[in-house]
PDB file of C-alpha atoms and ligand atoms in Angstrom:
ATOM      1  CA  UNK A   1     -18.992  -6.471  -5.616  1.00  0.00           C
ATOM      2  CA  UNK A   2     -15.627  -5.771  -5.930  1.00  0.00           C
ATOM      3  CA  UNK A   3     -12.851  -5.911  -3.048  1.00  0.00           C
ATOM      4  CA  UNK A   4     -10.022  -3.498  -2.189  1.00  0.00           C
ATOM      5  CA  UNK A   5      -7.286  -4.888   0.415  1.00  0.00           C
ATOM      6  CA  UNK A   6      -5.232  -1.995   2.020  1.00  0.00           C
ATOM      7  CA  UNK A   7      -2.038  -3.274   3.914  1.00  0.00           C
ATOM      8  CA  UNK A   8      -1.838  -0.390   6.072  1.00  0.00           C
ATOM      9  CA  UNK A   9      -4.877   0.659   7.072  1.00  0.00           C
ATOM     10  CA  UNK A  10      -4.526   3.751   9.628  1.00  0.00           C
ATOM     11  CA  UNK A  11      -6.727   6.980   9.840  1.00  0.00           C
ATOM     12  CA  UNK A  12      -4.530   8.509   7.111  1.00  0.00           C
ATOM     13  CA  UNK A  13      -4.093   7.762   3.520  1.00  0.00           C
ATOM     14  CA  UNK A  14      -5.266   3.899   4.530  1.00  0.00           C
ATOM     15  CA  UNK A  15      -8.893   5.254   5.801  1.00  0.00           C
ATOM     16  CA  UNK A  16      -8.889   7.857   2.853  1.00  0.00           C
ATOM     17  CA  UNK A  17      -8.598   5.200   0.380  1.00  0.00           C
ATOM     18  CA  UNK A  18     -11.043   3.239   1.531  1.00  0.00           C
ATOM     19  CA  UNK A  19     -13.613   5.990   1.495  1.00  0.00           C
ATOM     20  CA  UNK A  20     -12.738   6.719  -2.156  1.00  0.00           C
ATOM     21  CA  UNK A  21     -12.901   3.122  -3.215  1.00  0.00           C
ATOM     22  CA  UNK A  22     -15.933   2.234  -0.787  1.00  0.00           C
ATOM     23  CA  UNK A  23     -17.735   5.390  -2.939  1.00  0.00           C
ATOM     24  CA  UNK A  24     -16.823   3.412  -5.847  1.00  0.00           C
ATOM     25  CA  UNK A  25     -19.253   0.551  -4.356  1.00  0.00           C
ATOM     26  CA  UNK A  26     -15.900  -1.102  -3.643  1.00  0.00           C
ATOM     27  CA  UNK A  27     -16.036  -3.817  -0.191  1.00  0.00           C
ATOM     28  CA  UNK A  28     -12.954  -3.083   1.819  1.00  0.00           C
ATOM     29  CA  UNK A  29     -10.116  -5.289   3.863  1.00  0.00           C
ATOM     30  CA  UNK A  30      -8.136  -3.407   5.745  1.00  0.00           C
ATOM     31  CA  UNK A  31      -5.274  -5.017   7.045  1.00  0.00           C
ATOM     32  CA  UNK A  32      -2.751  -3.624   9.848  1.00  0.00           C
ATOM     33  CA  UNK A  33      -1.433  -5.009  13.253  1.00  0.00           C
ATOM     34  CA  UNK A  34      -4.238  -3.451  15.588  1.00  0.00           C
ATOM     35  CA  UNK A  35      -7.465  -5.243  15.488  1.00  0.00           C
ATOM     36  CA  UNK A  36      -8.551  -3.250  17.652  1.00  0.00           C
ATOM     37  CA  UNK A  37      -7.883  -0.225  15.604  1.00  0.00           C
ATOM     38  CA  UNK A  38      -9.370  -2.071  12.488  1.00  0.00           C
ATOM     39  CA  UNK A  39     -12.552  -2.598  14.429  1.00  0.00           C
ATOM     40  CA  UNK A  40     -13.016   1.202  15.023  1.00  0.00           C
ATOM     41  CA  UNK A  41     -12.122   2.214  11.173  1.00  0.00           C
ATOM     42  CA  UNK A  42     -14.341  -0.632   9.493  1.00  0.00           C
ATOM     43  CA  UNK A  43     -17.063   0.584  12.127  1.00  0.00           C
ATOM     44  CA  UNK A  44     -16.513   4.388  10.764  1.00  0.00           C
ATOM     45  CA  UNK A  45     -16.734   2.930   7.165  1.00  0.00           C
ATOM     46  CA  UNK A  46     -19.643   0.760   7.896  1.00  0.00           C
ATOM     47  CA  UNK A  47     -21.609   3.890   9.486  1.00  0.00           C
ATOM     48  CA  UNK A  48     -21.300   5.500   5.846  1.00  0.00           C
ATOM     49  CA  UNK A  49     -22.203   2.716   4.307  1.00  0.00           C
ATOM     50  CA  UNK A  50     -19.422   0.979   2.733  1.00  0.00           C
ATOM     51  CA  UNK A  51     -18.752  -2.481   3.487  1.00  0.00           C
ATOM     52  CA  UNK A  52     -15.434  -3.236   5.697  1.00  0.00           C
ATOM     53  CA  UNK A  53     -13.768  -5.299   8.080  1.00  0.00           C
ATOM     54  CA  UNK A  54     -10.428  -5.750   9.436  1.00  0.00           C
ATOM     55  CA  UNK A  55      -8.034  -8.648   9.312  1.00  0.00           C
ATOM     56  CA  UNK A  56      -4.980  -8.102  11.716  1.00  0.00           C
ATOM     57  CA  UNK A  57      -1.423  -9.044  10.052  1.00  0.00           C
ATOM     58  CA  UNK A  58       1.928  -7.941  10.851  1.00  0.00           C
ATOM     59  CA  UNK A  59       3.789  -7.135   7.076  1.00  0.00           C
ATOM     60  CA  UNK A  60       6.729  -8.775   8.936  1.00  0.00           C
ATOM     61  CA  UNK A  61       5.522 -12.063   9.507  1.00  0.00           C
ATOM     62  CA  UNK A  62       4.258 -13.825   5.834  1.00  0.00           C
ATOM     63  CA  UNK A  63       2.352 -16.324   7.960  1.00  0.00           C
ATOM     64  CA  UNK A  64      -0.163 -13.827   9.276  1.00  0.00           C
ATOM     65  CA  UNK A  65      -0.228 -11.834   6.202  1.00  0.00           C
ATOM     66  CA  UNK A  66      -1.488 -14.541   3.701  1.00  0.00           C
ATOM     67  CA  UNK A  67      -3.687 -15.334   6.533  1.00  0.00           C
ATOM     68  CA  UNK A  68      -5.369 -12.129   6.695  1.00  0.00           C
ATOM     69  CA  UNK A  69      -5.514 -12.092   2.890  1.00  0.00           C
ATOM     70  CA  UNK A  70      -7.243 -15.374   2.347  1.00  0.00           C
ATOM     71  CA  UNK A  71      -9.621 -14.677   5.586  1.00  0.00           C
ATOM     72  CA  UNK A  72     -10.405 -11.440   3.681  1.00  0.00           C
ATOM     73  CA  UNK A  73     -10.747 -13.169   0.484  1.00  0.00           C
ATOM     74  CA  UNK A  74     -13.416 -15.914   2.278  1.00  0.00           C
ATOM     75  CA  UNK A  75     -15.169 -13.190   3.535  1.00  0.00           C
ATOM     76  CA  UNK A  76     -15.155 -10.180   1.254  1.00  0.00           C
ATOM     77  CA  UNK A  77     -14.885 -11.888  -1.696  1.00  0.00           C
ATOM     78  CA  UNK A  78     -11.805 -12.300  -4.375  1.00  0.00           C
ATOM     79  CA  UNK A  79      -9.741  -8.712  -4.395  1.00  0.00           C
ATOM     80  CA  UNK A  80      -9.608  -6.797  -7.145  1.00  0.00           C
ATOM     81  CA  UNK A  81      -7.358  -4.104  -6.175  1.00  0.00           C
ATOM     82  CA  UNK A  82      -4.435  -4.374  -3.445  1.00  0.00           C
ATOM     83  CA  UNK A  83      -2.665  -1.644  -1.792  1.00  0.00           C
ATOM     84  CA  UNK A  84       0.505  -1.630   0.194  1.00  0.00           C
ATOM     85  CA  UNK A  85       1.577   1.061   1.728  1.00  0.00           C
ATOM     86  CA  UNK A  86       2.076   0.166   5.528  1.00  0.00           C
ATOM     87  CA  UNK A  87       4.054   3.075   7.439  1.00  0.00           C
ATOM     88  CA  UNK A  88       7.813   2.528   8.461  1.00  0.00           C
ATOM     89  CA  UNK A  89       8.856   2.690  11.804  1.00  0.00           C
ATOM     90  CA  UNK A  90      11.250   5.410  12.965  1.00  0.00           C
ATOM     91  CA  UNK A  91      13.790   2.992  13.636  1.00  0.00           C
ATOM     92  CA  UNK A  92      13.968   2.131  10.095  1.00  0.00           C
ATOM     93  CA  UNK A  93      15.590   5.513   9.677  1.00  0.00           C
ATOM     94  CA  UNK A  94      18.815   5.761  10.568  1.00  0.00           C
ATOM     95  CA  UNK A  95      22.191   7.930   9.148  1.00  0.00           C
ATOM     96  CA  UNK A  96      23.543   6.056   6.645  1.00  0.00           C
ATOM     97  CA  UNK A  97      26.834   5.747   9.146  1.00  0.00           C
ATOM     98  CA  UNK A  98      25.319   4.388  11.953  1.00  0.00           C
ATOM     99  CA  UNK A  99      23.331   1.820  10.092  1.00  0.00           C
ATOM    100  CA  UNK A 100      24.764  -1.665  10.635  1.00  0.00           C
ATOM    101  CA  UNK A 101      23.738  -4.977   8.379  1.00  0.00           C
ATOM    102  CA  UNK A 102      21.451  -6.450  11.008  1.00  0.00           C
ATOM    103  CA  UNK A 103      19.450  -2.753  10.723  1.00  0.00           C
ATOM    104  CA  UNK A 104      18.381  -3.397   7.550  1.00  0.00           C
ATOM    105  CA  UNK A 105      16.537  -6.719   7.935  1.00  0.00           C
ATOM    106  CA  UNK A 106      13.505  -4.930  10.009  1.00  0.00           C
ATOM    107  CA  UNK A 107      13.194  -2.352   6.236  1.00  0.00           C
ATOM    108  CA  UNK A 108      13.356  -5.119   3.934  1.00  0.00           C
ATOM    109  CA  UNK A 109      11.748  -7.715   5.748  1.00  0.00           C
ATOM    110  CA  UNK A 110       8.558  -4.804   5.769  1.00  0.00           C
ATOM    111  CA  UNK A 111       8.766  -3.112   2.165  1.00  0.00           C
ATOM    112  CA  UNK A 112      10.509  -6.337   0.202  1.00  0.00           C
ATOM    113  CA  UNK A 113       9.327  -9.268   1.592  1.00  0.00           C
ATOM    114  CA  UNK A 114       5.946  -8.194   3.115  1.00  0.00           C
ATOM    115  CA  UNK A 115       5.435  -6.272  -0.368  1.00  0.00           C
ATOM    116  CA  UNK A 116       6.178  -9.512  -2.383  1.00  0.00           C
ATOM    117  CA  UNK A 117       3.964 -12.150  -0.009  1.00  0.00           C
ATOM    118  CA  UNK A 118       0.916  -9.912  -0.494  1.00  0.00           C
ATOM    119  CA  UNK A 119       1.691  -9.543  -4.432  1.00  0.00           C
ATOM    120  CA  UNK A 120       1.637 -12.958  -4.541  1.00  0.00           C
ATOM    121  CA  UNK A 121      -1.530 -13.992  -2.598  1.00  0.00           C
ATOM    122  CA  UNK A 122      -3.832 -11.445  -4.899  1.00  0.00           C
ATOM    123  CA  UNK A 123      -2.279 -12.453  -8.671  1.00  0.00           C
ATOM    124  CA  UNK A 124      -4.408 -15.569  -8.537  1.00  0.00           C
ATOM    125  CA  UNK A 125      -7.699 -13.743  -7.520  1.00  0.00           C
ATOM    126  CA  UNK A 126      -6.917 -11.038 -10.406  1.00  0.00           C
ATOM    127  CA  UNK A 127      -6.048 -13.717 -12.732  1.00  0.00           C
ATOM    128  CA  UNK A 128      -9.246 -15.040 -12.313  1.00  0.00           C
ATOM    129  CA  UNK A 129     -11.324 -12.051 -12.315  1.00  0.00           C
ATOM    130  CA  UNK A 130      -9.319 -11.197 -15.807  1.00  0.00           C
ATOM    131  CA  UNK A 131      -8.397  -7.175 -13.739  1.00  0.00           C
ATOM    132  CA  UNK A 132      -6.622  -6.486 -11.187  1.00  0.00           C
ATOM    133  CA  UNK A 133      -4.657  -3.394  -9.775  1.00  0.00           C
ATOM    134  CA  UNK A 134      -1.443  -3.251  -7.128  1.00  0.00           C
ATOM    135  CA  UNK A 135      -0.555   0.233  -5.920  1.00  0.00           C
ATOM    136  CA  UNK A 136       2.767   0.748  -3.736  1.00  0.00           C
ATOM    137  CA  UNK A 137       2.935   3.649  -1.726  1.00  0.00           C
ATOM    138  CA  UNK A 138       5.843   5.041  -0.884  1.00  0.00           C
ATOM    139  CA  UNK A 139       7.812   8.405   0.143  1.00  0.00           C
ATOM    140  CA  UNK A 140      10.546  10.099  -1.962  1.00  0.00           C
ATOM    141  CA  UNK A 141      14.283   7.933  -0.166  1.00  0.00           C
ATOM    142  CA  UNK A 142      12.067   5.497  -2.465  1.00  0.00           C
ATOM    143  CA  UNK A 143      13.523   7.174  -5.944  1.00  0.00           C
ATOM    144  CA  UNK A 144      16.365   9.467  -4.642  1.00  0.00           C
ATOM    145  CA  UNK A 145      17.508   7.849  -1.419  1.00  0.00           C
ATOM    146  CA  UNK A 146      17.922  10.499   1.355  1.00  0.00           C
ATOM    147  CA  UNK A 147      21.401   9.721   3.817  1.00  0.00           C
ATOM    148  CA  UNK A 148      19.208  10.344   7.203  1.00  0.00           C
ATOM    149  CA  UNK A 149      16.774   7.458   6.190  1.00  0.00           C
ATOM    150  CA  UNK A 150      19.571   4.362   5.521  1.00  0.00           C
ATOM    151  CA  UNK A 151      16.782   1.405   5.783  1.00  0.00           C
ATOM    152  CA  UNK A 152      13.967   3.465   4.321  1.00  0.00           C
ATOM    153  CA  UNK A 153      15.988   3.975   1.379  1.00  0.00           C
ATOM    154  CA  UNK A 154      17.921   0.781   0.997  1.00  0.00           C
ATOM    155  CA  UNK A 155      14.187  -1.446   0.937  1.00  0.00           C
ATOM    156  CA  UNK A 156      12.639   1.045  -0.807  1.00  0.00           C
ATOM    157  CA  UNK A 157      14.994   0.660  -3.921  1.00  0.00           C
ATOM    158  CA  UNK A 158      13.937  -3.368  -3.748  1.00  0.00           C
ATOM    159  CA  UNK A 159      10.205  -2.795  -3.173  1.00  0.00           C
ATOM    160  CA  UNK A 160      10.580  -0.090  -6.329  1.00  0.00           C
ATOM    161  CA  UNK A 161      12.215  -2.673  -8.418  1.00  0.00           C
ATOM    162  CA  UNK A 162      10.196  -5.535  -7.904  1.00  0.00           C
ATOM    163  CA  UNK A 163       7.169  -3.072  -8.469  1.00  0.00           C
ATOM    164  CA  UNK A 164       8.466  -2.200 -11.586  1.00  0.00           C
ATOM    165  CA  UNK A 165       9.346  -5.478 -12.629  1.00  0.00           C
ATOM    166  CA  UNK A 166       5.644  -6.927 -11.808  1.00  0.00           C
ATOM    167  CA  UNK A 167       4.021  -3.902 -13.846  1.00  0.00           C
ATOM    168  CA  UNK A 168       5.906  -5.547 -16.736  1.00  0.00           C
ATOM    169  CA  UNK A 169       5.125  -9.170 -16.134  1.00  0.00           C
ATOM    170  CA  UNK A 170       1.262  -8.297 -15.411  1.00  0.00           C
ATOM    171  CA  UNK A 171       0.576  -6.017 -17.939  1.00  0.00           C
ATOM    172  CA  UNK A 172      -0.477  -8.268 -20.802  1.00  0.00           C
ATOM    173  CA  UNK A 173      -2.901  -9.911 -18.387  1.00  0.00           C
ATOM    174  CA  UNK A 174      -4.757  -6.931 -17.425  1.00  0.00           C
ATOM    175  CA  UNK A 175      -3.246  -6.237 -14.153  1.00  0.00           C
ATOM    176  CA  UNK A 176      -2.134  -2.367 -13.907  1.00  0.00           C
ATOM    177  CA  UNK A 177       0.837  -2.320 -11.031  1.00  0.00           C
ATOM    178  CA  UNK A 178       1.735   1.080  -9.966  1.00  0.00           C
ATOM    179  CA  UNK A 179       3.926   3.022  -7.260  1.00  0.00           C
ATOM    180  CA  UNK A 180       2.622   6.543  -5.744  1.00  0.00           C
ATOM    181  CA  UNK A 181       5.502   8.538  -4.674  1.00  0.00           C
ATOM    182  CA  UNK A 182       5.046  11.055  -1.967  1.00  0.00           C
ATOM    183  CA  UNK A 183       7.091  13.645  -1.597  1.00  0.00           C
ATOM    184  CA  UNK A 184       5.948  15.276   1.339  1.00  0.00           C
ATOM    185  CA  UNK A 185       4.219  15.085   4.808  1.00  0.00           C
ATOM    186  CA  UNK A 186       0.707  13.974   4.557  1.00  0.00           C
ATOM    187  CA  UNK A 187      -1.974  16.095   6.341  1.00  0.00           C
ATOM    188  CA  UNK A 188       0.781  19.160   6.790  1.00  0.00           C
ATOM    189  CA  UNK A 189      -1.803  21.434   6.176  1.00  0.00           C
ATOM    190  CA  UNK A 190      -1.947  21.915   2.845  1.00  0.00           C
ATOM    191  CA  UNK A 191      -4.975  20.902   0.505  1.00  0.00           C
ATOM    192  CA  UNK A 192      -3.016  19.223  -2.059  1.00  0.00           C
ATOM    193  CA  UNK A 193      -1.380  17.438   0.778  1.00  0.00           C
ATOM    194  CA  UNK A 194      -4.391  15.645   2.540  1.00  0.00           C
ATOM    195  CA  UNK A 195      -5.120  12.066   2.703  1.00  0.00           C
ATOM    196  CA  UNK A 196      -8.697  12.695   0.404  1.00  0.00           C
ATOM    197  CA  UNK A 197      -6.472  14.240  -2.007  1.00  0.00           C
ATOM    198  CA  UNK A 198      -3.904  10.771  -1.826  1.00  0.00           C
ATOM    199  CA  UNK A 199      -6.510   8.621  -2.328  1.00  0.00           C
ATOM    200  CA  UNK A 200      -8.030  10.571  -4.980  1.00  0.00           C
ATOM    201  CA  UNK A 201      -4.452  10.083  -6.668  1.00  0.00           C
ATOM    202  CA  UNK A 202      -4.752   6.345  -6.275  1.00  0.00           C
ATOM    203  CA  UNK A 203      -8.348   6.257  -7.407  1.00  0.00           C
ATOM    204  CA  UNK A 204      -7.155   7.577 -10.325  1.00  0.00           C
ATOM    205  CA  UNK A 205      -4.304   5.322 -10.587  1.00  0.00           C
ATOM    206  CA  UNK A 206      -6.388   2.417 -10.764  1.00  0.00           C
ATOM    207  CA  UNK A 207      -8.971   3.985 -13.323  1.00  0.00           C
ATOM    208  CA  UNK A 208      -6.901   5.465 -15.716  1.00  0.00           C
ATOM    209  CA  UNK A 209      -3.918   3.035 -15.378  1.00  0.00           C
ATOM    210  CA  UNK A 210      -1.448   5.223 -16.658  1.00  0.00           C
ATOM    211  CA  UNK A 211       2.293   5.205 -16.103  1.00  0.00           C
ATOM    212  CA  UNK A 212       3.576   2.871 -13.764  1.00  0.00           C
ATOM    213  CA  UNK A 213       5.661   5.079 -11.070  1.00  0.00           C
ATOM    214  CA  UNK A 214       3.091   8.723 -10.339  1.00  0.00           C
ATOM    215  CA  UNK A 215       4.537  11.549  -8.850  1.00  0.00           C
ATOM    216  CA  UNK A 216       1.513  13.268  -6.222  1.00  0.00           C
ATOM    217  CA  UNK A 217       4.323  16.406  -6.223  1.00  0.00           C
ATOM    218  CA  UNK A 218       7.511  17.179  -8.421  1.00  0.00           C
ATOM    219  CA  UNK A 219      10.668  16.211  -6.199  1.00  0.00           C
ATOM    220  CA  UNK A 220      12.166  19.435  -5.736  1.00  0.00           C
TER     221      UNK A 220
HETATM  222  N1  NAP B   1       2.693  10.015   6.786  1.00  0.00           N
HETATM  223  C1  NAP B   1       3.440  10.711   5.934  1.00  0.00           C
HETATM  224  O1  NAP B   1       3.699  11.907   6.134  1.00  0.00           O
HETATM  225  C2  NAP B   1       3.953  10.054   4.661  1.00  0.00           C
HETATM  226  C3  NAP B   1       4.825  10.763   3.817  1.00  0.00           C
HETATM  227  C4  NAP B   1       5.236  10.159   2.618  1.00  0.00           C
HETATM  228  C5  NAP B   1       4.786   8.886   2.294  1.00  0.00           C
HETATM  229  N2  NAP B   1       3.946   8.226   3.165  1.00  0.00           N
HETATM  230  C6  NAP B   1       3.476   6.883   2.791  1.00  0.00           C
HETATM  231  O2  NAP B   1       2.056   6.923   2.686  1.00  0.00           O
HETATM  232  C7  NAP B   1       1.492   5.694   3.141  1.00  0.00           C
HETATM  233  C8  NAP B   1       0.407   5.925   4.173  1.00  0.00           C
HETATM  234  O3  NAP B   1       0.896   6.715   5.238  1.00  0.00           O
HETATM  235  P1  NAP B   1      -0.088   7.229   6.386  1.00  0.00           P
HETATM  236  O4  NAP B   1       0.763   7.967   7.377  1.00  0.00           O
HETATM  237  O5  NAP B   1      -1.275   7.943   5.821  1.00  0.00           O
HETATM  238  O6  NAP B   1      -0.535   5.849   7.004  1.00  0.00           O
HETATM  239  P2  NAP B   1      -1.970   5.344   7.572  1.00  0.00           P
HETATM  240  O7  NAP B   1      -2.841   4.896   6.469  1.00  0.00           O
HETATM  241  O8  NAP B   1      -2.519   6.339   8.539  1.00  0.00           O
HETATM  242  O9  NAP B   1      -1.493   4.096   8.430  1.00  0.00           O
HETATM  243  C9  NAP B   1      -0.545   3.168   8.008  1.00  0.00           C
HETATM  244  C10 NAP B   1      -0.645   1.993   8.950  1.00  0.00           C
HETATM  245  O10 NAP B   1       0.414   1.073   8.681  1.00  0.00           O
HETATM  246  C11 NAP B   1       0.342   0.158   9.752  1.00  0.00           C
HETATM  247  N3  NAP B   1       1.576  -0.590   9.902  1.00  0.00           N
HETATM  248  C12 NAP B   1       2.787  -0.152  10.325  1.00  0.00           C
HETATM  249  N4  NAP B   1       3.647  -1.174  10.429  1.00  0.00           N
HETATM  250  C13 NAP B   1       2.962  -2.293  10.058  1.00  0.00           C
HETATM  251  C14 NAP B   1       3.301  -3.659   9.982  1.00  0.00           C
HETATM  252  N5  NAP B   1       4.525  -4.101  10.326  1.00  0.00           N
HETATM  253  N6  NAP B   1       2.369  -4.533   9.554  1.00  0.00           N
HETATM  254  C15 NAP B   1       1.116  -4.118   9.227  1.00  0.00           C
HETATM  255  N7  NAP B   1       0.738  -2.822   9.291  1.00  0.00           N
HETATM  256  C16 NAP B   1       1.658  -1.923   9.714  1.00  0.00           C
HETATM  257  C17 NAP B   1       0.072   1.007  11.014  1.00  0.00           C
HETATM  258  O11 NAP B   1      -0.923   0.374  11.816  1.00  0.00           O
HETATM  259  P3  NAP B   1      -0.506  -0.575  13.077  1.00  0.00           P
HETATM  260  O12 NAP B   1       0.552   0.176  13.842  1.00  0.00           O
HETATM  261  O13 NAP B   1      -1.790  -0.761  13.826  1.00  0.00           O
HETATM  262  O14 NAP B   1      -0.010  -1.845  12.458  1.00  0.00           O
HETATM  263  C18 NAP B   1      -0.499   2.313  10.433  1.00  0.00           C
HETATM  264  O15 NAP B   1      -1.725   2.656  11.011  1.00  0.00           O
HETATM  265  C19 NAP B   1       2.672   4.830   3.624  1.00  0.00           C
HETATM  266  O16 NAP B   1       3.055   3.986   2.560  1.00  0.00           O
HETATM  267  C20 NAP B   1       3.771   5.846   3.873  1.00  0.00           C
HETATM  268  O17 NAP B   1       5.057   5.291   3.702  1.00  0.00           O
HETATM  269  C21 NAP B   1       3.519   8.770   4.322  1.00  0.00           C
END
């Protein structure tokens, strides 16, 4: 069986994905800071059949992240497919004039380093399986950086680059790297907009492993 780790996991897009990839006959690690919260979505997923458990790990803190990925790995077997796409907090998202330097280490310690500790625990369990996919998730301060959202935007650019960068390294070795870019509010009330319709995006990202950066709207 094949194992999906979502860094992330909430009753949005995170749960949404699993579904999709738990269809697919996929087992599922969802990772996020609330075990307690994990408990109740791998219990939803389990109830539908789809294997799932939760690992708690704060993105913030590499310690507790690898953890989580290797107890996940131990238990679920090796992953096959990694998502990040943990939500930023509000305080992340400041004017760009009342952002100071010591704002910007909560952003990049969550979409840099976070982003670059998980990347690094799956390669060797893709490399061994010979496959392997890594979808970011991100909004749209990731490609056109938006003055309201300072930290948002300022991480975002690194996370986007070292995405982009990886999808080059890992391409030869089978190992599709991608970044979904949302452009709008998910769940807003529009079809198009919901988290099945996300997650049918990144389904499709990791099946058809097209171009590396996918647009789920035009920016307008
Ligand atoms: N929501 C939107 O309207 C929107 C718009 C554009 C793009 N996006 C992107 O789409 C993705 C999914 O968004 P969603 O709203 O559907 O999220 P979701 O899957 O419902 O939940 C994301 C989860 O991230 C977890 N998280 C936050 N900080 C974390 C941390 N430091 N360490 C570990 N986990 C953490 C939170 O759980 P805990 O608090 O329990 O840790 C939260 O439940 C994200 O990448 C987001 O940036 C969202």
């Amino acid at each position: 069986m094949s194992t999906i780790a979502i860094i992330g996991a909430g009753s949005g897009v995170g749960l949404a994905t699993a579904r999709r990839f738990g269809r697919e006959g996929f087992a599922v690690a969802l990772i996020s800071r609330n075990q307690a919260r994990l408990d109740a979505l791998a219990a939803e997923l389990r109830a539908d059949g789809v294997e799932a458990q939760g690992f708690a790990a704060n993105v913030r803190d590499a310690a507790s992240l690898t953890g989580a990925l290797e107890t996940a790995t131990e238990q679920l077997g090796l992953i096959e497919v990694l998502q990040y796409s943990p939500l930023p907090a509000k305080e992340y998202m400041r004017p760009v004039l009342e952002t100071v330097a010591a704002d910007l280490v909560g952003p990049i310690e969550f979409s840099v380093y976070g982003a670059v500790t998980a990347a690094r625990q799956v390669i060797p369990s893709m490399r061994s399986l010979r496959r392997g996919t890594i979808l970011f998730v991100n909004g749209a301060s990731a490609v056109r950086p938006g003055a309201r959202v300072t930290g948002t935007s300022v991480a975002f650019a690194g996370e986007s680059a070292y995405a982009s960068l990886l999808h080059d390294a890992l391409a030869d070795e089978n190992i599709h790297v991608g970044q979904l870019i949302i452009p709008f509010g998910i769940d807003d009330g529009q079809e198009s907009h919901s988290g099945t319709a996300i997650a049918e995006r990144l389904w499709a990202m990791h099946a058809e492993r097209g171009e590396f950066r996918v647009y789920a709207e035009p920016l307008d």
